[in-house]
Coordinates of C-alpha atoms and ligand atoms in Angstrom, one line a residue:
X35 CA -104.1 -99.3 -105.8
X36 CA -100.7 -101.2 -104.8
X37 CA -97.8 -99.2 -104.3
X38 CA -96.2 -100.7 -107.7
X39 CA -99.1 -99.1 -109.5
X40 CA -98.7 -95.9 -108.5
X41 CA -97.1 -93.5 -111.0
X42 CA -95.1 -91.8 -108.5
X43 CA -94.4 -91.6 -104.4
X44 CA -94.2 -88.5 -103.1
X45 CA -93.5 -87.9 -99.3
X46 CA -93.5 -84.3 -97.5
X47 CA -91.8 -83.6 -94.1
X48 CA -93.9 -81.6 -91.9
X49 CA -97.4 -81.6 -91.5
X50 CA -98.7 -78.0 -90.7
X51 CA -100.5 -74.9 -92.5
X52 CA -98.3 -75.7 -95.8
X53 CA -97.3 -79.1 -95.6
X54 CA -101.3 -80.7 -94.9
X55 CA -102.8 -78.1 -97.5
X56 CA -100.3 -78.6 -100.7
X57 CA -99.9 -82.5 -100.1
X58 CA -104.1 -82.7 -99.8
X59 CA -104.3 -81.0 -103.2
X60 CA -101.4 -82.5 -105.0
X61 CA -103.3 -85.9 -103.9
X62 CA -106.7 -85.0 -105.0
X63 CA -105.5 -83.7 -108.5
X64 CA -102.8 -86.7 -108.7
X65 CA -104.4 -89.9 -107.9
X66 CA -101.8 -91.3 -109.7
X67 CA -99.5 -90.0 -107.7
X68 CA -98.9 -91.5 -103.9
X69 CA -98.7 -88.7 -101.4
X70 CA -97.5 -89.8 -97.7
X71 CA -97.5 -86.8 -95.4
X72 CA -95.1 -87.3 -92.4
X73 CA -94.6 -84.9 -88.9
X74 CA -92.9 -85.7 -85.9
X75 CA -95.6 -84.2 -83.7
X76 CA -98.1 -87.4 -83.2
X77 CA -101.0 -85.8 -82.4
X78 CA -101.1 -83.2 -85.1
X79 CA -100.8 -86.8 -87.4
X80 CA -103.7 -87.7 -85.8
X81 CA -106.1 -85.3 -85.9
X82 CA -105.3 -85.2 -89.9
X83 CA -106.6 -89.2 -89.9
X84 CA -109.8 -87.5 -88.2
X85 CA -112.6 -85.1 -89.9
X86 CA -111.1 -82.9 -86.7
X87 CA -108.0 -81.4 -88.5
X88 CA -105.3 -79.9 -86.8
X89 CA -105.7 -76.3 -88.5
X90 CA -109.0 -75.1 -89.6
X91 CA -109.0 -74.0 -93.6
X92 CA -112.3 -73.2 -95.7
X93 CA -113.1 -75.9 -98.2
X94 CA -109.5 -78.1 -96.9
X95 CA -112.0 -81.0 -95.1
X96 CA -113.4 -81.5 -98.3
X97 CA -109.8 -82.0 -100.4
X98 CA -108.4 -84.4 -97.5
X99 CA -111.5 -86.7 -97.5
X100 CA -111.5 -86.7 -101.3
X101 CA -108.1 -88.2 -101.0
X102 CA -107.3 -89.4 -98.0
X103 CA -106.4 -93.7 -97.8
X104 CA -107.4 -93.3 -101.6
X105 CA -103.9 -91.9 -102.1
X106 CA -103.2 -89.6 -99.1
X107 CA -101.8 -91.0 -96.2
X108 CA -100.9 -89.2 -93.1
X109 CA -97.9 -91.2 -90.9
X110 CA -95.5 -90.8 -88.2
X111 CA -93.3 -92.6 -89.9
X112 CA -90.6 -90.4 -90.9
X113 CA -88.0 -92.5 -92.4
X114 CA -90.4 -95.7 -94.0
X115 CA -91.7 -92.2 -96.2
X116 CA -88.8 -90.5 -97.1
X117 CA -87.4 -94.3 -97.9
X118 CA -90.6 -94.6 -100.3
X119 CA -90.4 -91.2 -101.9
X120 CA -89.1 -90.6 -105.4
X121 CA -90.0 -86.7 -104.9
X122 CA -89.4 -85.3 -101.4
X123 CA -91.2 -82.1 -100.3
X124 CA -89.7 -80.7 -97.2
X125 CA -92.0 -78.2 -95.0
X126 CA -90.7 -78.3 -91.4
X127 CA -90.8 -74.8 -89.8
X128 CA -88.1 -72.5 -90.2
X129 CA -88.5 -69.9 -87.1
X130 CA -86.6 -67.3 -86.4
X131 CA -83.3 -67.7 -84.8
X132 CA -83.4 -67.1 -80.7
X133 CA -80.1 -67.5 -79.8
X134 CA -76.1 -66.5 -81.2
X135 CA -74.8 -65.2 -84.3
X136 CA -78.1 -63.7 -86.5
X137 CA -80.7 -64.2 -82.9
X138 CA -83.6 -62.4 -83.5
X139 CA -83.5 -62.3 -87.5
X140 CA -82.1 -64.9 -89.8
X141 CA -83.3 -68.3 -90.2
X142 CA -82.9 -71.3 -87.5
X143 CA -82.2 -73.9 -89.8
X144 CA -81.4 -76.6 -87.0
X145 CA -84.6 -78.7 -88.0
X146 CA -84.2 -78.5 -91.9
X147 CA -80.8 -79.9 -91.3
X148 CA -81.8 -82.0 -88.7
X149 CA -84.2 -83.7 -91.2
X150 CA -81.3 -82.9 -94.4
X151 CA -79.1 -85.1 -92.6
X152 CA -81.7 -87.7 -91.2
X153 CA -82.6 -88.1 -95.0
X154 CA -79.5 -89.0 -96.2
X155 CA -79.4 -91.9 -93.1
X156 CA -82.4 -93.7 -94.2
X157 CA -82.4 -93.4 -97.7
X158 CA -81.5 -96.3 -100.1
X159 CA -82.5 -94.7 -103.7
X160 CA -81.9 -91.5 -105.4
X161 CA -84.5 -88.0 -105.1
X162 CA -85.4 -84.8 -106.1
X163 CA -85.7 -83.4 -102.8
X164 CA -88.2 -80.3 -103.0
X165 CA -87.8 -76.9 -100.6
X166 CA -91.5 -76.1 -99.5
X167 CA -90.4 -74.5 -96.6
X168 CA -89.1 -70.5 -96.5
X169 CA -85.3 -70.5 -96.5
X170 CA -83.0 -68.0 -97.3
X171 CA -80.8 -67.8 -100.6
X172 CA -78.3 -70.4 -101.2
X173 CA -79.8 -72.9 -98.6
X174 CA -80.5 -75.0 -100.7
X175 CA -77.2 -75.4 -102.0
X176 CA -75.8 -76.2 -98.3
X177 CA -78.7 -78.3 -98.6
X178 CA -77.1 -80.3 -101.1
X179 CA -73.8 -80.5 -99.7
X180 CA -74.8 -82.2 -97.1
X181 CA -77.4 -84.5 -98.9
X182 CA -74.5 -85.7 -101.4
X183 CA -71.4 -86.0 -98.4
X184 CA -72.9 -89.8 -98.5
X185 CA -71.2 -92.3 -99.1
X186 CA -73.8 -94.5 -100.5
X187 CA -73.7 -93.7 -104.0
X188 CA -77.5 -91.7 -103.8
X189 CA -77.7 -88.7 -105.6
X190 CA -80.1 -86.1 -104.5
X191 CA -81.5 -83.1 -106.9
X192 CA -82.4 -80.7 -104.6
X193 CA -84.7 -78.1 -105.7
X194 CA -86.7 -74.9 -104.8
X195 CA -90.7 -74.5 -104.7
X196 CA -91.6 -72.1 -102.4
X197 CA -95.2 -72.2 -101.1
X198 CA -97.6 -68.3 -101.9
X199 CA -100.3 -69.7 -100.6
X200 CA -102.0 -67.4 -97.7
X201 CA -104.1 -68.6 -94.5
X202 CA -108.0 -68.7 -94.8
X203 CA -107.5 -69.3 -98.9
X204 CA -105.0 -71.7 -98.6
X205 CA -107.2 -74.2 -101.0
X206 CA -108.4 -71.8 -103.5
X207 CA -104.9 -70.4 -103.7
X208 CA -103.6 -73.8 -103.9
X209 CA -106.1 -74.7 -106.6
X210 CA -106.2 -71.8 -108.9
X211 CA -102.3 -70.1 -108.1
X212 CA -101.3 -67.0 -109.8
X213 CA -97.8 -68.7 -110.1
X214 CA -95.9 -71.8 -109.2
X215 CA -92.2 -71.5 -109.0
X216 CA -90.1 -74.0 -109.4
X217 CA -86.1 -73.7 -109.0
X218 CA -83.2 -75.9 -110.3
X219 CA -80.1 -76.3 -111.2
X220 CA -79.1 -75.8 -115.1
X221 CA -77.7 -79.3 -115.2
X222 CA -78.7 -82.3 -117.1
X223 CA -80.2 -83.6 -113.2
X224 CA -81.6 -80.5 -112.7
X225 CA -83.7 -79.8 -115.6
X226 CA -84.9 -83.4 -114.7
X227 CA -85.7 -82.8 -111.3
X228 CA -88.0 -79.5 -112.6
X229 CA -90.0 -81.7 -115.3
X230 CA -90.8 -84.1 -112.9
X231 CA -91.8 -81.4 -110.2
X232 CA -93.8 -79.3 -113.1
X233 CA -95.4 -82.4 -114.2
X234 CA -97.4 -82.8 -110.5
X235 CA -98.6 -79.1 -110.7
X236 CA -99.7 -79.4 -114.4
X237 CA -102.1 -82.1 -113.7
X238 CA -104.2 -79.1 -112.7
X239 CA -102.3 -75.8 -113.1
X240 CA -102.3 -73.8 -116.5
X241 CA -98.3 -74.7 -117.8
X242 CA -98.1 -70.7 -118.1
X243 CA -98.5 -70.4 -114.5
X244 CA -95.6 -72.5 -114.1
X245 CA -92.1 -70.6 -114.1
X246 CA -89.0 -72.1 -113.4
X247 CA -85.9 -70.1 -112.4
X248 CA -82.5 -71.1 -110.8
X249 CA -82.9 -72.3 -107.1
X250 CA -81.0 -68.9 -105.7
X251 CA -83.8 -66.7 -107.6
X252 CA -86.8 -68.9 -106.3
X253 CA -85.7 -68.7 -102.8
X254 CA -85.1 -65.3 -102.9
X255 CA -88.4 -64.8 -104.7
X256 CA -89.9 -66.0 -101.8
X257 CA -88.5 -63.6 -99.8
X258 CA -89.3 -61.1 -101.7
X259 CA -92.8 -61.7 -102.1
X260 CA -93.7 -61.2 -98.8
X261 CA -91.2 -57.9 -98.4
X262 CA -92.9 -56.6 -101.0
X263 CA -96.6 -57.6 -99.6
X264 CA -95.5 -56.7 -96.0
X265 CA -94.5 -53.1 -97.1
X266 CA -97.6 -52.3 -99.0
X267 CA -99.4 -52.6 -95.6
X268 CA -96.6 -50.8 -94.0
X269 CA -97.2 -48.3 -96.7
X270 CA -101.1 -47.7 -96.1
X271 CA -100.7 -47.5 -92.6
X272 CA -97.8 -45.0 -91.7
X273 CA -100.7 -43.0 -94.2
X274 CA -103.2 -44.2 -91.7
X275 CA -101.4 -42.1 -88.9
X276 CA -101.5 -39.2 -91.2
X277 CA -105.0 -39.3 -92.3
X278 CA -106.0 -39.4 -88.7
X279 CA -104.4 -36.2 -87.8
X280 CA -105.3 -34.6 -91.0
X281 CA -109.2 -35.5 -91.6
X282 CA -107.8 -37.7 -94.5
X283 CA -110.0 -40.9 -94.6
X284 CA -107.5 -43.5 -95.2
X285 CA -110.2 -46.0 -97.3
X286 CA -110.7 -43.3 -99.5
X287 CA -107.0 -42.7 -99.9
X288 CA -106.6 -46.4 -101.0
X289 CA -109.5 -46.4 -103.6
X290 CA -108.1 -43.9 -105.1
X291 CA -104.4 -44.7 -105.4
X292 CA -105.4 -48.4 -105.3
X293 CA -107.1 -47.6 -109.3
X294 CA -104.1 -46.6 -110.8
X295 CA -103.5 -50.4 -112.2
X296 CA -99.8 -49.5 -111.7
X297 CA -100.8 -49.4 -107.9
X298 CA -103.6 -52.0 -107.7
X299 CA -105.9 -52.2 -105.3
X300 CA -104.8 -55.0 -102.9
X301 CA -103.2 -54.7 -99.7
X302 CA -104.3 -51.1 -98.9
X303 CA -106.5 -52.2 -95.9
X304 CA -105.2 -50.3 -93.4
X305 CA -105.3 -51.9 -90.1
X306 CA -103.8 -52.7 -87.0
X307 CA -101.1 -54.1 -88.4
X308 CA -99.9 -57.3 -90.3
X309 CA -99.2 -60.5 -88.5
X310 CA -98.7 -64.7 -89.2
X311 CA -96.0 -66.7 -89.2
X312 CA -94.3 -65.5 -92.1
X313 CA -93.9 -61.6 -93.4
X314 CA -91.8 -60.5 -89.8
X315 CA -89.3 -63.5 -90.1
X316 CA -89.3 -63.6 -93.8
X317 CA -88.3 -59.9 -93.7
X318 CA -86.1 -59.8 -90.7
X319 CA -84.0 -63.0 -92.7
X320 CA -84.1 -60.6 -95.4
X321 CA -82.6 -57.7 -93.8
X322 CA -79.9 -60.4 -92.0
X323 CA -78.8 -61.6 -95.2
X324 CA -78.2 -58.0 -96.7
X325 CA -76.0 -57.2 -93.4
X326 CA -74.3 -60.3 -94.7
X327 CA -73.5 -58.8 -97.6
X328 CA -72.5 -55.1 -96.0
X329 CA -76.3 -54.0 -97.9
X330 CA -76.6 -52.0 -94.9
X331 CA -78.6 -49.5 -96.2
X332 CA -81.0 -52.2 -97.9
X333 CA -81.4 -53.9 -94.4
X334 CA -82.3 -50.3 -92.8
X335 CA -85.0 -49.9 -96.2
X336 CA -86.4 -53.5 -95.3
X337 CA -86.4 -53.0 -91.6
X338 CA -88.2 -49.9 -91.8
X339 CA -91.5 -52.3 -92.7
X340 CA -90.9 -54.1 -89.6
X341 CA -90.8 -51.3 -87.9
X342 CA -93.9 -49.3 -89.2
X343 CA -95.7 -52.5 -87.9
X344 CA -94.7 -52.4 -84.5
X345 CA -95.0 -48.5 -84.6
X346 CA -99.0 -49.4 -86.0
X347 CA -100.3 -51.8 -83.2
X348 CA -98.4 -49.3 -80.3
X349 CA -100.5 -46.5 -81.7
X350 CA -103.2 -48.8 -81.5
X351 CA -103.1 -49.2 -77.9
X352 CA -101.9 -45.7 -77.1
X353 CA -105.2 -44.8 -79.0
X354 CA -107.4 -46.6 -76.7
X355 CA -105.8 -45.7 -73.4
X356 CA -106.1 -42.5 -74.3
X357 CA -109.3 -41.8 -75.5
X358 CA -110.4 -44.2 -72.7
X359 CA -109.2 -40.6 -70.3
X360 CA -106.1 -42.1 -70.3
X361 CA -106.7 -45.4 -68.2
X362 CA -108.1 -49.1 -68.5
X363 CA -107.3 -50.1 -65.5
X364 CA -109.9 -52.6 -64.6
X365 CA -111.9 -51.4 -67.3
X366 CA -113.7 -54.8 -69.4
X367 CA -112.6 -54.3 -73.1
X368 CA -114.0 -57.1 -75.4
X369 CA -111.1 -58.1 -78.2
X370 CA -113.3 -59.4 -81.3
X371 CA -111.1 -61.4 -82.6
X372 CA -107.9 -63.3 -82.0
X373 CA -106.7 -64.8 -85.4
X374 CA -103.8 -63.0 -87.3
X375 CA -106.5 -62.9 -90.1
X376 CA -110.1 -63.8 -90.7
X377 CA -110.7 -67.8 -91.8
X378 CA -107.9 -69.0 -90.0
X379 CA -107.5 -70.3 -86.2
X380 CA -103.9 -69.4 -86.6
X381 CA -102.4 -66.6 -83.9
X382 CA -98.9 -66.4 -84.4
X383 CA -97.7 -63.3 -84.6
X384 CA -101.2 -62.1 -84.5
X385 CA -101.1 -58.2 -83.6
X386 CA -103.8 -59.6 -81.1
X387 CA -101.3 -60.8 -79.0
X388 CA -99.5 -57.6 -79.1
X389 CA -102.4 -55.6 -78.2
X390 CA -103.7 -58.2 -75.4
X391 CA -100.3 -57.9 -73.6
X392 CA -100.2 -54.2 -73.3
X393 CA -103.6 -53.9 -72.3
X394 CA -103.3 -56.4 -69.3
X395 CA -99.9 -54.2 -68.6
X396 CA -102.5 -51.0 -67.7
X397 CA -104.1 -53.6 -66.1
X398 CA -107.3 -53.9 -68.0
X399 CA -109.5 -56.8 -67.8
X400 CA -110.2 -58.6 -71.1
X401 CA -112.4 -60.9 -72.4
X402 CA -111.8 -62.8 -75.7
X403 CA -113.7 -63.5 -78.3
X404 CA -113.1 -65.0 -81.9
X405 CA -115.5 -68.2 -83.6
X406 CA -112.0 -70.0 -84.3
X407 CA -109.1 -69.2 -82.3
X408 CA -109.6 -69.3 -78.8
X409 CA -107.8 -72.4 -78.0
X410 CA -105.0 -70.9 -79.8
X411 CA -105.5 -67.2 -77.9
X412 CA -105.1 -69.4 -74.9
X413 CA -102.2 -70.9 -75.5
X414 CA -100.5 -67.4 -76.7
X415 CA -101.6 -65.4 -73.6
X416 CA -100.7 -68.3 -70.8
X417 CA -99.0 -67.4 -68.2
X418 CA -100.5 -64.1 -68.2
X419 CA -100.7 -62.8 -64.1
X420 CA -103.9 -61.0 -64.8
X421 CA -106.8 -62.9 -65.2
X422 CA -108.0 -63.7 -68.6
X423 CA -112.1 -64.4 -70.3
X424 CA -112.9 -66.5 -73.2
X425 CA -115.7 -66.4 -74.6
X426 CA -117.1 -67.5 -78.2
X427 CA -119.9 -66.2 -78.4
X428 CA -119.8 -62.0 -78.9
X429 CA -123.1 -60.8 -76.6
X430 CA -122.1 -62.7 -73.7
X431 CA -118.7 -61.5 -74.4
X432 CA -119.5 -57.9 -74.2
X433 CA -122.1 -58.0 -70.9
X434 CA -120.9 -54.5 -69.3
X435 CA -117.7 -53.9 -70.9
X436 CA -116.5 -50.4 -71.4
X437 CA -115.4 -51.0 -75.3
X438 CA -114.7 -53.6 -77.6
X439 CA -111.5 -53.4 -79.7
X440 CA -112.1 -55.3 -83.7
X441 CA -108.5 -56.9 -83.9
X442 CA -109.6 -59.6 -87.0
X443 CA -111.7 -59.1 -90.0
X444 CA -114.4 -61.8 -89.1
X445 CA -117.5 -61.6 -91.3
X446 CA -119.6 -62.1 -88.7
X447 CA -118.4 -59.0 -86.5
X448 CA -120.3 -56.9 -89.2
X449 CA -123.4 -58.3 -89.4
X450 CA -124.3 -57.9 -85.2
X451 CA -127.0 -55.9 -83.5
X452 CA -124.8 -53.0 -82.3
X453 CA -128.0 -52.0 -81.0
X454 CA -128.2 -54.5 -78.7
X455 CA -124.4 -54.9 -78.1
X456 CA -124.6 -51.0 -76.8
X457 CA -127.9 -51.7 -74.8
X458 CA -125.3 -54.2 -72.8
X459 CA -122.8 -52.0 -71.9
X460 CA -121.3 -49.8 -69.6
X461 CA -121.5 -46.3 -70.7
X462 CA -120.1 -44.3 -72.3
X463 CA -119.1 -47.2 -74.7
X464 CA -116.5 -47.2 -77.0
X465 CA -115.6 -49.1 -80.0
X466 CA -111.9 -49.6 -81.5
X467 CA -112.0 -50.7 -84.8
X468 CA -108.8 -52.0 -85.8
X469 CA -109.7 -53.2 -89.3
X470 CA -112.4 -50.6 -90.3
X471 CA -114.7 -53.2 -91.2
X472 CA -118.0 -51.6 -89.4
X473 CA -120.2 -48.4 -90.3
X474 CA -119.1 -46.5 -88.3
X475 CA -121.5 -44.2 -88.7
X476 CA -124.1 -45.5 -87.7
X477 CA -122.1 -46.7 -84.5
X478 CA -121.7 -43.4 -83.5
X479 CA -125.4 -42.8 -84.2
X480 CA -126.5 -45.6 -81.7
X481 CA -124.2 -44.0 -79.2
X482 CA -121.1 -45.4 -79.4
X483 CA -117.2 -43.7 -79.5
X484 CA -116.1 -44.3 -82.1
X485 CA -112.1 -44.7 -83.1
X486 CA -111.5 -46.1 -86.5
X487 CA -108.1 -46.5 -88.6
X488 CA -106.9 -43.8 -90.5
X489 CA -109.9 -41.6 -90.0
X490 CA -110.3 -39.2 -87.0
X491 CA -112.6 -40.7 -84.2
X492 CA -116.2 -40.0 -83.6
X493 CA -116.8 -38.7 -80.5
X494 CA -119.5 -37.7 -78.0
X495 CA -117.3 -36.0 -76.1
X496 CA -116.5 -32.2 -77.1
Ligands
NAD249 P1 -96.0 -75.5 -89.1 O1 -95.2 -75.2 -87.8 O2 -97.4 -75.4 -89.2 O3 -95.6 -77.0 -89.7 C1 -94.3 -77.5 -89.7 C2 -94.4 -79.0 -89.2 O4 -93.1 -79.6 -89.4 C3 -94.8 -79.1 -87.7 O5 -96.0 -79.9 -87.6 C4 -93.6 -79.9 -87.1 O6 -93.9 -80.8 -86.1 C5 -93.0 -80.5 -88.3 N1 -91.6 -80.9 -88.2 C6 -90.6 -80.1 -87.7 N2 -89.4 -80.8 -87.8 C7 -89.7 -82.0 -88.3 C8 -88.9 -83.2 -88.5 N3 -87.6 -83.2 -88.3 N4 -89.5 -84.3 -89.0 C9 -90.9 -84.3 -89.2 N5 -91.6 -83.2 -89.0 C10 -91.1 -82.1 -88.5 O7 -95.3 -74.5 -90.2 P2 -96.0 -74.0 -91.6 O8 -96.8 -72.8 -91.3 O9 -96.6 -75.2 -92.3 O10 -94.7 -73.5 -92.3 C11 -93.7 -74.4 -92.9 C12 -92.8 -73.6 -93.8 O11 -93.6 -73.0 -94.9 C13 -92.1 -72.4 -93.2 O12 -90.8 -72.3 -93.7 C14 -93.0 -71.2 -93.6 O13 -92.2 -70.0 -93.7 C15 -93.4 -71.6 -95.0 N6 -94.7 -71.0 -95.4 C16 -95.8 -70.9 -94.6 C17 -97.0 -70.4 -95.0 C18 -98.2 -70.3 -94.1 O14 -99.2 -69.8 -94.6 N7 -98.2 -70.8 -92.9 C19 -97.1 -70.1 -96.4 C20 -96.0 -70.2 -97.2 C21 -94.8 -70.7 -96.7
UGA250 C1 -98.8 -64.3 -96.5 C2 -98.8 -64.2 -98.0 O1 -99.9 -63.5 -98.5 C3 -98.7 -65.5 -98.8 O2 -98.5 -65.3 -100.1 C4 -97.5 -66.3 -98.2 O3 -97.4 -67.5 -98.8 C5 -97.6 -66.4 -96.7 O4 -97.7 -65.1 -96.1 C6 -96.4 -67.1 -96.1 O5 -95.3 -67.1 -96.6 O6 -96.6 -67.5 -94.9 P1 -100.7 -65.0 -94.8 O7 -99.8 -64.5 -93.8 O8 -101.3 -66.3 -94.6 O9 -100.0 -65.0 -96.2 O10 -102.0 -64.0 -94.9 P2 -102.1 -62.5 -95.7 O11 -103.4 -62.5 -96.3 O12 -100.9 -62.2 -96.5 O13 -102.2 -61.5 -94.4 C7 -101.1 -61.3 -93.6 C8 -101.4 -60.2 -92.6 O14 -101.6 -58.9 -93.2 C9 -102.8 -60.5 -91.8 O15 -102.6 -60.1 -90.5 C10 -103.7 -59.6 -92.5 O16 -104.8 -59.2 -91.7 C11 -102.8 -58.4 -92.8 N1 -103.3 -57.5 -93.9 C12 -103.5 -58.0 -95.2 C13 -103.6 -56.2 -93.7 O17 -103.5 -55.7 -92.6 N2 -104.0 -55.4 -94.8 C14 -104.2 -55.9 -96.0 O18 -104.6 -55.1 -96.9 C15 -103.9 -57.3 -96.2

């Protein structure tokens, strides 16, 4: 198709785990639509031209080569899209801020204005110019100050759609959401601006999954999604510490509270505790904007789920050492697992990294293993003084090591020959299973020490 017979051009800043993803699906279930997908970062642009991608997603390989130079077309061209684009998705990262007034919690909104005001250089036509990234309340509306200070005449709706989607489902999520939120203003523009968004999405999305709100309520939404997800781990695990002192099992404890449909029964899986990109800086930009408002009691409610987390993976560690008799130093422990969550290569924030550090502090030696993310485990643990193994595959990993530590929920990790992973150990072995996925059991049967979550440990040791 020629650009004149496409229905629509959509562009979208920022190429990563939401940006590829959401453009690859709006472009398979649009192919009237154009989607242009732009990033700075050049090679990240070119691995998505490749059937290598830059982040590893079930089922996403399949959606990009369905669309991709049919209507889906990765770039480095930054302006010649947002110049093309009637519909402007913007998902550039929104870290943390590191430095001055709000370091350490609210939002570092340098490149989403960096790109705000880069958009209102190039552009020679009016747009609806669509939040996909997180952002805290009333961004938007800065947003739009800035976007219409021009002096050209352009007018740009800007509007809210924050992305739910979650790492390792990202295309099933994206295919089948349990909600798409959309926010605008009230005005004549505005209501525009959400048609024309809603009418992409309900190519393939049921129209009563599509809600609409005012932006303010769908940015905060955001927000609040994750608070709310974040503290139901939080929740489950400050009872894991319980159940472990009290001979509580904590998996019973979730089935049981987890059937009470007011309850439900997801995200109760206790574990070492929650990581990504998201839920810590979505909450911490949270609890900043409620100190805005003198909320100081809110921000100490919201923190609390922060906290619990870091107060989760130090337990973790403290476990280990001390069941270890109270030293790894130089002791081989195999981490299984790396990535923040199973199905993803993604390790930021991962309470792997957490764990990894302290356990090279006591100065034991560690081997790596996970099927997707050691490249990325690499990268997070550079630097480190103490010398560092990688190693894919998990029986080579855990030749004469004194435990092995589960830190993601791969598949894989339940179906091996503990059998034969004991046989290859030093003894007495020990196993650390930060996301209770094994049988423990029959772990302890084969000889192992075992140290689950939220349950008291299995021990040979009286
Ligand atoms: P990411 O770091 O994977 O991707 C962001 C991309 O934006 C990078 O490739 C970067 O090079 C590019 N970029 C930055 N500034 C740019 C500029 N000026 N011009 C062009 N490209 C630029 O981040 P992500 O995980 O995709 O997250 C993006 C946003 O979406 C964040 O606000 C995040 O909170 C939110 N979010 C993430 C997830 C998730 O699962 N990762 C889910 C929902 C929402
Ligand atoms: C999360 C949200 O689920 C998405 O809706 C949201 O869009 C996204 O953050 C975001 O804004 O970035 P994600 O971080 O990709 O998605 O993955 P989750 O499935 O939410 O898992 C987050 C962490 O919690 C992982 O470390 C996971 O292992 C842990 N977790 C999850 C538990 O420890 N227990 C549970 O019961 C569930």
């Amino acid at each position: 198709m020629s650009n004149q017979t496409f229905k629509k051009r959509i562009g979208c800043i920022g190429a990563g785990y939401v940006g590829g993803p959401t453009m690859a699906m709006i472009a398979a279930q649009c192919p009237d639509y154009k989607v242009t997908v732009v990033d700075i970062n050049e090679k990240r642009i070119a691995a998505w031209l490749t059937d290598d991608l830059p982040i590893y997603e079930p089922g996403l390989l399949d959606v990009v080569k369905k669309a991709r130079e049919r209507n889906l077309f990765f770039s480095t061209d930054v302006n010649g899209a947002i110049r093309e684009a009637e519909i402007l998705f913007v998902s550039v990262n929104t870290p943390t801020k590191t430095f001055g007034e709000g370091a350490g919690k609210a939002a570092d909104l340098q490149y989403w204005e960096e790109t705000a005001r880069n958009i209102v250089r190039v552009s020679t036509s009016d747009k609806i110019i669509v939040e996909k990234s997180t952002l805290p309340v009333r961004t938007a509306d800065a947003m739009a100050r800035i976007l219409n200070a021009n002096e050209k005449g352009i007018h740009f709706e800007v509007a809210s759609n924050p992305e739910f989607l979650a790492e390792g489902s990202a295309m099933e999520d994206l295919l089948h959401p349990d909600r798409v939120l959309i926010g605008t203003r009230e005005t004549e523009k505005g209501l525009r601006a959400r048609q024309e968004i809603a009418a992409i999405y309900a190519h393939w999305v049921d129209p009563s999954r599509i809600i609409t709100s005012n932006v303010w309520s769908a940015e905060l939404s955001k927000l609040v999604a994750n608070a709310f997800l974040a503290q139901r781990i939080s929740s489950i695990n400050s009872i894991s510490a319980l159940c472990e002192m009290t001979e509580a099992d904590v998996g019973e404890v979730a089935n049981a509270i987890g059937k009470d449909r007011r309850i439900g029964g997801k995200f109760l899986n206790a574990s070492i505790g929650y990581g990504g990109s998201c839920f810590k800086k979505d909450i911490l930009n949270l609890v900043y904007i409620c100190e805005n408002y003198g909320l100081h009691e809110v921000a100490r409610y919201w923190e609390s789920v922060v906290n619990m987390n870091e107060y989760q993976m130090r337990r973790f560690v403290l476990n280990m050492v001390r069941s270890m008799f109270s030293t790894v130093s130089r002791k081989k422990i195999v981490l299984l697992g790396f990535a923040f969550k199973a199905n993803t290569g993604d390790t930021r924030e991962s309470p792997a990294i957490y764990v990894a550090r302290k356990l090279l502090d006591e100065h034991a030696e560690l081997i790596i293993s996970d099927p997707k993310a050691l490249d990325n485990a690499r990268a997070a643990l550079a630097g480190s003084e103490r010398p560092i193994a990688f190693e894919v595959d998990p029986y080579r990993a855990v030749q004469g090591a004194h435990a092995i530590a589960v830190l993601t929920e791969w598949e894989d990790y339940r179906r091996l020959d503990y059998q034969k992973i004991f046989d290859a150990m030093t003894k007495p072995a020990f196993v650390f299973d930060g996301r209770n996925i094994l049988d423990h059991k029959r772990l302890f049967e084969i000889g192992f020490n075992v140290f689950p979550i939220g349950k008291p440990g299995l021990s040979h040791f009286k």
